[in-house]
Coordinates of C-alpha atoms and ligand atoms in Angstrom, one line a residue:
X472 CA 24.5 -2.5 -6.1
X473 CA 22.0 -2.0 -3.7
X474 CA 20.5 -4.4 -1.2
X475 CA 17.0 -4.3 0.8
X476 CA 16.1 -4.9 4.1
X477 CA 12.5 -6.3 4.0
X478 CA 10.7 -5.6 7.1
X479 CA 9.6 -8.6 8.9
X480 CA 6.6 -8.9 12.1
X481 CA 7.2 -8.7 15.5
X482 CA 8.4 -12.2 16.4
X483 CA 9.6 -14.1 19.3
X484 CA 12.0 -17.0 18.5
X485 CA 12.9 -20.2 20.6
X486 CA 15.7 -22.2 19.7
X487 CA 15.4 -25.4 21.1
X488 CA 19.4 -27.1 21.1
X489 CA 20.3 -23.5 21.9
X490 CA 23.5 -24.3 23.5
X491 CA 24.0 -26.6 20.6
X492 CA 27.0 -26.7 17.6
X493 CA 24.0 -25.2 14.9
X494 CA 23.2 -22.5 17.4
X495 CA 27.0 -21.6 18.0
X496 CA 28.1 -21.4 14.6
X497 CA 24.9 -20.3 12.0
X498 CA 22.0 -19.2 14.1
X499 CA 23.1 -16.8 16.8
X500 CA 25.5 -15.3 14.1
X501 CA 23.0 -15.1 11.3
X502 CA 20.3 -13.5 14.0
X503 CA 23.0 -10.9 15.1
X504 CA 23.7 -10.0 10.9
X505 CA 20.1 -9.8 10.5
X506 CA 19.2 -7.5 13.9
X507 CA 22.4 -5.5 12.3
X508 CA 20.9 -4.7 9.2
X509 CA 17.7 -3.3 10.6
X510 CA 15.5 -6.9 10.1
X511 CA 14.7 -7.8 13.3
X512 CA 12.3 -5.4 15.2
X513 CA 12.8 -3.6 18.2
X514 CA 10.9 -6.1 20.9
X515 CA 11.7 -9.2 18.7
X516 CA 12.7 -12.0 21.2
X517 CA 15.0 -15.0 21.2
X518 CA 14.8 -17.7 23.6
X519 CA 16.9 -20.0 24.1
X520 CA 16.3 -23.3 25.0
X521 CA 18.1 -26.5 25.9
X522 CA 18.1 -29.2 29.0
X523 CA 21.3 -27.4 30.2
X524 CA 20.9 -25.6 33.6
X525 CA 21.7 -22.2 32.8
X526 CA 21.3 -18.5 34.1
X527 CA 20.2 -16.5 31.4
X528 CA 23.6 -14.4 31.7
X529 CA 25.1 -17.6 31.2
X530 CA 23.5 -18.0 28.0
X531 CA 24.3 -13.9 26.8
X532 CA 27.8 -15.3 27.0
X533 CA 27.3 -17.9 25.4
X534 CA 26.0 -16.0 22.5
X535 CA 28.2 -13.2 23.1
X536 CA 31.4 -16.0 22.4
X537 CA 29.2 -17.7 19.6
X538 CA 29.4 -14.0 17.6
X539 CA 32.7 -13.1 18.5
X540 CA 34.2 -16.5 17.1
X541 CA 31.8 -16.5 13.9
X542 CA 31.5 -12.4 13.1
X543 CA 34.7 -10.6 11.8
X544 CA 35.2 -8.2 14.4
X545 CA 34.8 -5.3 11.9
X546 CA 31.3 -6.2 11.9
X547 CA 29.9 -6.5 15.3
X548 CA 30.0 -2.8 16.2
X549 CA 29.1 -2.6 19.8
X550 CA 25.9 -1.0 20.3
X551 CA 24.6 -4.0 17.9
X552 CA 26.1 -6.2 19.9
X553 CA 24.7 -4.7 22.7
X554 CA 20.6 -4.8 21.4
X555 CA 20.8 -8.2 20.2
X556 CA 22.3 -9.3 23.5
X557 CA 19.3 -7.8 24.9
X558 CA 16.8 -9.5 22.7
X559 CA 18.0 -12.8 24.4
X560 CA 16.5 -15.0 27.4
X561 CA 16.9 -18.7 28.8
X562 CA 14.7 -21.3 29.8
X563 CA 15.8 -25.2 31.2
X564 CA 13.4 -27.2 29.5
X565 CA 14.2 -31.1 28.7
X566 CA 11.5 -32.7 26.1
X567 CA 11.1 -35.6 28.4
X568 CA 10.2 -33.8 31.3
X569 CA 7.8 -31.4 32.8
X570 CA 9.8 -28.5 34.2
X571 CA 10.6 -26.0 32.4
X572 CA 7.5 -25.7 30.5
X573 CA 5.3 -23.6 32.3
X574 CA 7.9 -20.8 32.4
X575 CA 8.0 -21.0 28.8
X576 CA 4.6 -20.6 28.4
X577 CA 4.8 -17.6 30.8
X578 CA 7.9 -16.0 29.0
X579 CA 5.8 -16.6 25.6
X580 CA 2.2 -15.8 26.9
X581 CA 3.7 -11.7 27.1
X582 CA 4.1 -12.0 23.3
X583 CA 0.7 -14.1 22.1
X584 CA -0.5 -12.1 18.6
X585 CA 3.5 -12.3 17.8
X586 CA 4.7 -14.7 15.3
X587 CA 6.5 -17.1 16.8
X588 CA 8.9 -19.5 15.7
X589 CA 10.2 -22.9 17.5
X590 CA 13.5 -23.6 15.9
X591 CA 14.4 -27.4 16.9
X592 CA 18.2 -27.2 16.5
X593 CA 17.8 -31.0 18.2
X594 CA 17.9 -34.5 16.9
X595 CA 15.3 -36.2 15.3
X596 CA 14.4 -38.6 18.0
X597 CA 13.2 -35.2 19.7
X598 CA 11.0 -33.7 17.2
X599 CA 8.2 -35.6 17.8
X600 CA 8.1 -35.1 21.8
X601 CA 8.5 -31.8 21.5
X602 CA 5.7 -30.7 19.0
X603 CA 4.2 -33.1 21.6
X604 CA 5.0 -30.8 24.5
X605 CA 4.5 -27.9 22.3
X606 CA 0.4 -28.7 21.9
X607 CA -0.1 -30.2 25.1
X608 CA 1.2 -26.8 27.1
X609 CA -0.9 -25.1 24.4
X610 CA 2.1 -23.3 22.9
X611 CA 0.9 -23.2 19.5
X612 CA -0.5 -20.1 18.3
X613 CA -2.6 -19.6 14.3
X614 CA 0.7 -17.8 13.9
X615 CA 3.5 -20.3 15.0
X616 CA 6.1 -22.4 13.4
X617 CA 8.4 -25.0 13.6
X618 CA 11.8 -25.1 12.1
X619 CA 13.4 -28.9 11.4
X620 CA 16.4 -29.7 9.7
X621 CA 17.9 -32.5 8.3
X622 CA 18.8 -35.9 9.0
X623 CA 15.1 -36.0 8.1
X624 CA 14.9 -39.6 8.5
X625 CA 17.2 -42.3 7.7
X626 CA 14.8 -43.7 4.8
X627 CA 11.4 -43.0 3.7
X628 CA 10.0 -45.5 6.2
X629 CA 11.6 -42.9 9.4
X630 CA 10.6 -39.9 7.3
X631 CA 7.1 -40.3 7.0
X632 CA 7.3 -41.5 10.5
X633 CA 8.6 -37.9 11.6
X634 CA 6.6 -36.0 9.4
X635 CA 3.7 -38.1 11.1
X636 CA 5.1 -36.7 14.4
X637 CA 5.2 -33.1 13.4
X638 CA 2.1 -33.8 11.3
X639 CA -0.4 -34.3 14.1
X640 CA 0.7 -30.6 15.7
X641 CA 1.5 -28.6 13.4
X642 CA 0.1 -28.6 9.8
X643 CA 1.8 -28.1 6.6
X644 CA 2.0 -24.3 5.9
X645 CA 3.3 -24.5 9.7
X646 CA 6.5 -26.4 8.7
X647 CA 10.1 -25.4 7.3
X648 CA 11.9 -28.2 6.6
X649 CA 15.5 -26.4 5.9
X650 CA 18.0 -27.4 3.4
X651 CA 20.8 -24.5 4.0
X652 CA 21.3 -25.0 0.3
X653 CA 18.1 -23.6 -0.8
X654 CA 19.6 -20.5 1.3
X655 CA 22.8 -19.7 -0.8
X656 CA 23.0 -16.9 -2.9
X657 CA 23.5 -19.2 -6.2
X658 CA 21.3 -21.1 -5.8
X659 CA 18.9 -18.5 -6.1
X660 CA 20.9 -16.8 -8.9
X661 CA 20.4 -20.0 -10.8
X662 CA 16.8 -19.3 -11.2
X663 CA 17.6 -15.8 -11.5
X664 CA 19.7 -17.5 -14.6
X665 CA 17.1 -19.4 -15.8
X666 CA 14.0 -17.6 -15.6
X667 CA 15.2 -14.0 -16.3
X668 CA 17.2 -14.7 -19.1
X669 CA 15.6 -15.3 -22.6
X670 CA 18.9 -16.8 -24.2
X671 CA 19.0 -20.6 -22.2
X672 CA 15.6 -21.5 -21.7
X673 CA 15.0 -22.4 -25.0
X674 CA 18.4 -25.2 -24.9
X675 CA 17.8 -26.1 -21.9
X676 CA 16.5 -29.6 -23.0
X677 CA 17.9 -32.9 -24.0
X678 CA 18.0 -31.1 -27.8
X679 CA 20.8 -28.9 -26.6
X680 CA 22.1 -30.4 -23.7
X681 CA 24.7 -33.1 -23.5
X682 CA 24.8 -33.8 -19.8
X683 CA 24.7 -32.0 -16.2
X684 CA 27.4 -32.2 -13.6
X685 CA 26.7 -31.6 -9.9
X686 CA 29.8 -31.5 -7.6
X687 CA 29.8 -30.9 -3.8
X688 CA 33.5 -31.5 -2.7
X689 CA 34.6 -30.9 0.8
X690 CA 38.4 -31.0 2.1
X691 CA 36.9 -31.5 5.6
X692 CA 36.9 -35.0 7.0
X693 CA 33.7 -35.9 9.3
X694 CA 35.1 -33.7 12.3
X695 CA 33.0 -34.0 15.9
X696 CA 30.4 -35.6 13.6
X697 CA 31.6 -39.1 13.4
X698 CA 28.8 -40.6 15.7
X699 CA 26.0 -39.3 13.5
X700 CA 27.9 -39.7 10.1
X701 CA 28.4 -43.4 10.5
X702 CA 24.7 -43.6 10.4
X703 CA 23.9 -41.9 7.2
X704 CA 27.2 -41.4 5.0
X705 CA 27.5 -39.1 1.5
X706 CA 24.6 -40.3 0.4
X707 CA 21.7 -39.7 3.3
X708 CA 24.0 -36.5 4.0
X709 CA 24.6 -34.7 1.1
X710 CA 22.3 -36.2 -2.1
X711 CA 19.2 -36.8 -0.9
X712 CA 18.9 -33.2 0.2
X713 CA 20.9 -30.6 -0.8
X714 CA 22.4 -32.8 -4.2
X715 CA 18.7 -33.9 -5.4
X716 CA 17.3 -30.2 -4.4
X717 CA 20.0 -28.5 -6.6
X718 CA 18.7 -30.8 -9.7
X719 CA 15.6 -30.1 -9.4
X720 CA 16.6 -26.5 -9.9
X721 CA 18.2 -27.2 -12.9
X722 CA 15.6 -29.9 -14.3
X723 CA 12.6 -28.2 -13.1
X724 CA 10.3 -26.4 -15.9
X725 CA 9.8 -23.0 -15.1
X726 CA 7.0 -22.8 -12.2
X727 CA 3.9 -20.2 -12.7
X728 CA 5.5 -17.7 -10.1
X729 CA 7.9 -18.3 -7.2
X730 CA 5.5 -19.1 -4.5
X731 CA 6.4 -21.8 -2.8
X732 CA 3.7 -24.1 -4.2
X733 CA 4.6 -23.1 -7.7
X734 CA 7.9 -23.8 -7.1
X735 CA 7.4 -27.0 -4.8
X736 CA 5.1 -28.9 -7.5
X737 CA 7.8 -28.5 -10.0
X738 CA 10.5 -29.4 -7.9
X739 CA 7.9 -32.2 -6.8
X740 CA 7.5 -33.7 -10.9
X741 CA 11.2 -34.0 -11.2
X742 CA 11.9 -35.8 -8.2
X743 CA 9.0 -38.0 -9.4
X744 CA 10.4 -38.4 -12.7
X745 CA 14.2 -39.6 -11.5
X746 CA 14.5 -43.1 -13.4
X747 CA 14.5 -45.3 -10.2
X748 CA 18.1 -47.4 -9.5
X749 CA 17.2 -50.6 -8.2
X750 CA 18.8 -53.6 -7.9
X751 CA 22.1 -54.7 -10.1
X752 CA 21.2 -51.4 -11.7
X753 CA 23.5 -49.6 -8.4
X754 CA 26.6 -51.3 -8.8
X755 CA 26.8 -49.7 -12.7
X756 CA 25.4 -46.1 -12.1
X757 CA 26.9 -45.6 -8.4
X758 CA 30.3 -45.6 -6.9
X759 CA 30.9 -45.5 -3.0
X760 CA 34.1 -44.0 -1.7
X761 CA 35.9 -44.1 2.3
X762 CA 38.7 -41.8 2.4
X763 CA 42.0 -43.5 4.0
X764 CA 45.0 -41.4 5.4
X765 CA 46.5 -38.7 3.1
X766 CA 47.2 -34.9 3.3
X767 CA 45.3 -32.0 2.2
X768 CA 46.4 -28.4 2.2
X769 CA 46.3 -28.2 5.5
X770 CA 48.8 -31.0 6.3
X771 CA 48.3 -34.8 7.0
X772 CA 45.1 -36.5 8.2
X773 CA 43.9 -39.3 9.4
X774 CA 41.6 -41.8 7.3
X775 CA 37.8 -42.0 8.3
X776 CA 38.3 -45.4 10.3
X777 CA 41.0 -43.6 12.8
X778 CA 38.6 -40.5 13.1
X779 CA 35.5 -43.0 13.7
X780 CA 38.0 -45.3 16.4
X781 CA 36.8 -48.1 14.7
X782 CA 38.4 -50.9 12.5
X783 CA 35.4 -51.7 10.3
X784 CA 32.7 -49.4 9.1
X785 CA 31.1 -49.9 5.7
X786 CA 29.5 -45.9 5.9
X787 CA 31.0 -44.2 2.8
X788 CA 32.4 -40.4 2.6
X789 CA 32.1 -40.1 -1.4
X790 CA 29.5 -40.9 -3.3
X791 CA 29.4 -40.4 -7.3
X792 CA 26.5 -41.5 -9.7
X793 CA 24.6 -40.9 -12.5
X794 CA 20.6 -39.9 -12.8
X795 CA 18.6 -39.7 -15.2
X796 CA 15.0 -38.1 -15.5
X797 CA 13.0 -39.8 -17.5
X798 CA 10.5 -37.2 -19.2
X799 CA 10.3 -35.3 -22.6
X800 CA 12.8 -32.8 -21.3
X801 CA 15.5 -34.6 -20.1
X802 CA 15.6 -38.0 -21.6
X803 CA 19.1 -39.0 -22.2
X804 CA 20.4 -36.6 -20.4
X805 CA 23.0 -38.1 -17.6
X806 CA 23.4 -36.0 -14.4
X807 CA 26.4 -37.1 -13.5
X808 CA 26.5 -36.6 -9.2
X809 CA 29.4 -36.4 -6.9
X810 CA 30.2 -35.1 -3.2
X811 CA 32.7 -36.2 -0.6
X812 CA 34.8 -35.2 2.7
X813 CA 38.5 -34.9 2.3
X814 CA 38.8 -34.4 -1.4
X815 CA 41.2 -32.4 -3.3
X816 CA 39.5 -29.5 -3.0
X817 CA 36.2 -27.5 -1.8
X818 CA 34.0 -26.6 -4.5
X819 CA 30.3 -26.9 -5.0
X820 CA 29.4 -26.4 -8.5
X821 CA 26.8 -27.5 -11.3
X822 CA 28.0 -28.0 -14.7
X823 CA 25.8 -27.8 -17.9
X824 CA 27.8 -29.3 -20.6
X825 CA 25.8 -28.0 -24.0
X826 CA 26.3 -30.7 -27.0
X827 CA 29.1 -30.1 -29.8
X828 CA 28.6 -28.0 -32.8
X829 CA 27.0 -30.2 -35.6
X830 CA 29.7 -29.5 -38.3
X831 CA 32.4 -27.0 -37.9
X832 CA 33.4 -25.0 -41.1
X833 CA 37.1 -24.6 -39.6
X834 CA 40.3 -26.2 -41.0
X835 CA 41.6 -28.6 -38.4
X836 CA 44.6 -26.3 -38.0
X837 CA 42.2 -24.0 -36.0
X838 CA 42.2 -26.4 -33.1
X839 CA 39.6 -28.5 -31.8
X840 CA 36.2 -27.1 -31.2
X841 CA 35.1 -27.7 -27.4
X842 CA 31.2 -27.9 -26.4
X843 CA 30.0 -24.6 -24.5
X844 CA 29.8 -25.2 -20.9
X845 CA 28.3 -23.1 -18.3
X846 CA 29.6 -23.1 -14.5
X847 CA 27.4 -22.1 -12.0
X848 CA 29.7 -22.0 -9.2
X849 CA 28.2 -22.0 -5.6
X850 CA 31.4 -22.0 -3.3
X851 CA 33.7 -21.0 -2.7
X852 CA 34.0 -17.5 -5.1
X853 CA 30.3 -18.0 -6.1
X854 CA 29.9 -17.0 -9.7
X855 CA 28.9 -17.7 -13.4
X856 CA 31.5 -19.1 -16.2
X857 CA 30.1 -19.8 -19.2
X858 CA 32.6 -21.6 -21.5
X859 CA 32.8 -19.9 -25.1
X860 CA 35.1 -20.9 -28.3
X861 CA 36.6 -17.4 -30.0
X862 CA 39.3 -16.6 -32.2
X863 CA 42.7 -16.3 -30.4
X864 CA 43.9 -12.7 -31.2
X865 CA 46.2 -11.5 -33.3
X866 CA 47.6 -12.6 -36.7
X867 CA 48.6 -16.3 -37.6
X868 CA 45.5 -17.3 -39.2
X869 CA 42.2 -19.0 -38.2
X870 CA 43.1 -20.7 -34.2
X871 CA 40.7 -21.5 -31.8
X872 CA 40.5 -20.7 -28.1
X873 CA 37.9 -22.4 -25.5
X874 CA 37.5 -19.2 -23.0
X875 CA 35.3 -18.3 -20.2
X876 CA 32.8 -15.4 -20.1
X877 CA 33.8 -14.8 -16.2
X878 CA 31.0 -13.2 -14.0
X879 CA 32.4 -13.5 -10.1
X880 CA 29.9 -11.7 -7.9
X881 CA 32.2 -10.8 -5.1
X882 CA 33.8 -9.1 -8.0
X883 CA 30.9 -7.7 -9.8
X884 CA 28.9 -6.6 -6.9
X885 CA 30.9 -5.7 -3.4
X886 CA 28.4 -6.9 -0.9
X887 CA 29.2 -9.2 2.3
X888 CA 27.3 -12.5 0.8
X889 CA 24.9 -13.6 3.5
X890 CA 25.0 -16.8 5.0
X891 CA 22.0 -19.2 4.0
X892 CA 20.6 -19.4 7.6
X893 CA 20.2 -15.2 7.2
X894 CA 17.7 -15.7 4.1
X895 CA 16.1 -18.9 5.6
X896 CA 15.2 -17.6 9.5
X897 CA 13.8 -14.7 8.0
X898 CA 12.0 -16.3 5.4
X899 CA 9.9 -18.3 8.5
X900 CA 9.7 -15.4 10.2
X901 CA 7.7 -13.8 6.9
X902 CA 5.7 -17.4 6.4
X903 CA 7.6 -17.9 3.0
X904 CA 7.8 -21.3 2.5
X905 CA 9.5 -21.3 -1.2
X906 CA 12.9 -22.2 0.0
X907 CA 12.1 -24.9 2.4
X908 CA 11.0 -28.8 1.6
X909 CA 7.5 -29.5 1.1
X910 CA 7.0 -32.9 2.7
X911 CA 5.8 -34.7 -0.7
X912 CA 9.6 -33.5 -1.7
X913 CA 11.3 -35.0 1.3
X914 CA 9.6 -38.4 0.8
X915 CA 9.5 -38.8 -3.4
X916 CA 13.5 -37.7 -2.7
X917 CA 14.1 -40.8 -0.4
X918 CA 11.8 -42.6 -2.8
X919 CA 14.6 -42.7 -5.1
X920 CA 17.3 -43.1 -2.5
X921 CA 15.9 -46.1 -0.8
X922 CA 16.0 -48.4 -3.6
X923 CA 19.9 -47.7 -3.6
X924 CA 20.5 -48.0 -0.1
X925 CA 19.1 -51.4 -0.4
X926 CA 21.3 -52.1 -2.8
X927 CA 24.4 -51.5 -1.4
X928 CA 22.9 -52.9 2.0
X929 CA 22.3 -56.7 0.3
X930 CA 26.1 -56.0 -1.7
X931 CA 29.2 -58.0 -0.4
X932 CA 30.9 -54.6 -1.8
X933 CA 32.9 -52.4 0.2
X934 CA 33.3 -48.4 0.0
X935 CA 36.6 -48.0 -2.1
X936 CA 39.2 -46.6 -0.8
X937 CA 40.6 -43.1 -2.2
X938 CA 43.3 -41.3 -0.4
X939 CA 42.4 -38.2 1.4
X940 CA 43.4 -34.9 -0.6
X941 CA 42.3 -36.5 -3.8
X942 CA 38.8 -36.7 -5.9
X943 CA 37.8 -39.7 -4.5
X944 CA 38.3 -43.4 -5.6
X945 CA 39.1 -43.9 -9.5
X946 CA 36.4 -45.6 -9.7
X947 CA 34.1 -42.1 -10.2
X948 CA 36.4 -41.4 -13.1
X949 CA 35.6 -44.5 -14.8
X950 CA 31.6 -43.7 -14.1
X951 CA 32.2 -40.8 -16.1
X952 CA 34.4 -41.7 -18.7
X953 CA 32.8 -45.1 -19.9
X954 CA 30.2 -42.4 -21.0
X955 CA 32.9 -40.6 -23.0
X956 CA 32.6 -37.5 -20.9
X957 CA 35.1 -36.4 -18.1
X958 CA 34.3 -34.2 -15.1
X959 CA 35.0 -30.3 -14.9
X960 CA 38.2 -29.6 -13.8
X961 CA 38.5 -25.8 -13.0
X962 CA 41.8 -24.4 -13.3
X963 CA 41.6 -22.1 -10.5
X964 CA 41.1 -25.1 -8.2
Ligands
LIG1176 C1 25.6 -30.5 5.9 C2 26.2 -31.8 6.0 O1 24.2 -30.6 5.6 O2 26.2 -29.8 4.8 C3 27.7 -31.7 6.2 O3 25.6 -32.5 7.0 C4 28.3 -30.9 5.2 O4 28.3 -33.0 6.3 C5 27.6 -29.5 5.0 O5 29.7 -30.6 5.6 C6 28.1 -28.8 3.9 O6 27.6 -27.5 3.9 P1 28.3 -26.3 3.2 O7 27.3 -25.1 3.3 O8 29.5 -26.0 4.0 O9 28.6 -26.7 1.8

């Protein structure tokens, strides 16, 4: 197994929320694996950036804590260590005032023909008055962009809004919206599965296909995050992005290449084609979840309510429903969604359940026959099952076993698995846009949200309750199995 270092240009990189949670755990780590693989080039800068008075040494040990608590010591050797410290400088700069600006001109103005990047690893509210500040201290170069990442927007309305704000600096092929999920190495093998593989394209249609699973599950509760998860909840968090992107990988019909256009207009036709949930139709095909105290491996925990300090809150931390995509590919094919905090497990996985056999030949003493399933597994132990019937061995007659075809990469290939903010940075350093959200994508996405986020918001309904350490409230089994169908239960989990 072999992997390749693609060289990327010179490049000087300001993170804007630099002393920031995102900057602490994924991008000051992913920067450091990258410049330790050879990636980034000798000169490549990164500024940080944030209204916080501090020295630049303050801000080296800042990064310098922010590797050693998210790098296994066995692979920060210390001359890296020491050139990427080097790479980094500092500059107070607040988005609603003027100092600080100038001197990030100056710092920049060394590195002019570079590619440069502006990360905003800041809230929403700030993306606009920074692209503002951006143009109006004449910051942006024909070779910058601008990094933005997710909440964005709480419904279409606030999404076009900022996309409106960022619009009127910087134009499209400037922008990278990120969805870390793009990023992970599954999610790229699944189109690796797809479209270098003769054997599934030609089921992979409503013919063969009996329905789609997609399951993010989290044994984390909402953390530091409470304040900004009681504004969007499972569904703003996790479908509308990360959930909706990884059908589209599965629904989409092979694209012309992989650049990112190719890839975005597919992506683009399925998102148009989701069947749209509106009205009464959301209280049958949706089910909203708040997890209350319970334990998980880790011990007892406290329901959402305790962690938000608040009696009431109607924001839920599971969501399951079912989608449908209404074109000659998929129709009648359920895609059956779930994700949630505090669940029984973490897994993130997409099942393809492939329809039954029309007519077995067996007797019935050979067992039942069970419909082929394939598993792509993202995490944790990323890797491919696909679910075969075969003989059990030995003597005793004709007797049926339902057994996976195992593939798991950190078995089959012994590589460290790079986190998705590795990929991604890199990626906008190259100008690749395939693996970030066009914004056509982000709005036709909360196109199809919105209608159910009215619906709940008009419903007398509240979130029900599921205990924490289970898979959320029974109701989500009963969205299932009123369909006949179950969800995938992995044994390993
Ligand atoms: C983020 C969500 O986008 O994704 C979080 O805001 C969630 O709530 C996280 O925990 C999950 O990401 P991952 O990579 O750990 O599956």
């Amino acid at each position: 197994m072999t992997s390749r270092i693609i060289p990327v240009d010179l490049f000087d990189l300001v993170v804007f929320g630099a002393t920031g949670d995102l900057a602490q755990r994924k991008l000051l780590p992913a920067l450091f694996h990258r410049d330790m693989q050879g990636q980034v080039p000798p000169g490549a800068r990164i500024i940080g950036c944030s209204r916080r008075a501090l020295s630049r040494e303050a801000f080296v040990d800042f990064a310098l804590k922010a590797i050693e608590d998210h790098v296994a010591a066995s692979d920060r050797p210390a001359d890296s260590l020491t050139r990427f410290l080097e790479r980094l400088d500092y500059v107070t700069a607040d988005a609603a005032q003027d100092a600080g600006w100038a001197e990030l001109g100056q710092r920049l103005a060394a590195g002019a023909d570079r590619v440069r990047v502006f990360y905003l690893a800041v809230g929403p509210d700030l993306f606009g008055p920074i692209c503002d500040r951006l143009a109006a201290c004449q910051l942006v170069t024909p070779r910058t962009r601008v990094v933005i990442e997710k909440p964005l927007g709480k419904s279409g309305k606030s999404a076009r809004a900022l996309n409106e704000s960022i619009g009127r600096v910087f134009a499209e092929p400037q922008i990278y919206r990120i969805d870390h999920y793009l990023g992970k190495e599954t999610v790229q093998n699944l189109m690796a599965l797809r479209f270098a593989n003769a054997l599934f394209e030609p089921v992979w249609n409503s013919g063969h296909i009996d329905h789609v699973q997609i399951t993010v599950a989290e044994t984390l509760g909402v953390e530091s995050r409470a304040g900004y998860y009681d504004t969007a909840g499972a569904l703003r968090d996790m479908v509308q992005n990360h959930i909706l992107q990884l059908l589209c990988l599965v629904a989409m019909e092979p694209p012309v290449s992989t650049d990112a256009d190719s890839l975005r207009d597919e992506k683009l036709k399925v998102l148009k084609s989701l069947r749209p949930v509106a009205g009464d139709q959301a209280a049958h095909v949706t089910v909203r979840g708040q997890y209350r105290a319970g334990a998980t491996g880790g011990g007892a925990v406290k329901g959402y309510l305790e962690e938000l300090g608040s009696t009431a809150s109607r924001t839920e931390t599971f969501v399951a429903l079912k989608a449908e995509i209404a074109n000659w590919r998929w129709s009648g094919v359920p895609f059956y969604l779930r994700t949630g905090k505090r669940l029984a497990g973490r897994v993130s996985e997409i099942v393809v359940t492939f329809k039954p056999i029309p007519h077995s030949v067996f007797d019935a003493s050979a067992g039942p026959i069970a419909p082929n399933r394939l598993v792509i597994r993202l995490q944790p132990d990323e890797g491919v099952k696909l679910w075969l019937m075969i003989k059990d061995p030995g003597p005793g007659g004709m007797r049926l076993s339902h057994v996976p075809l195992d593939m798991s990469f950190a078995d089959a290939f012994n590589v460290r698995n790079p986190d998705a903010y590795e990929r991604l940075i890199m990626d906008v350093v190259r100008g690749n846009q395939a693996l970030f959200m066009r914004r056509d994508e982000v709005e036709a996405a909360w196109a199809w949200i919105d209608p159910i986020l009215d619906s709940w918001g008009t419903s007398a309904e509240l979130p029900k309750p599921y205990t924490a350490g289970t898979w959320g409230p029974s109701a989500a089994v009963a969205l299932i199995e009123r369909d006949g169908r179950t969800w995938y239960e992995d044994q390993d989990l």
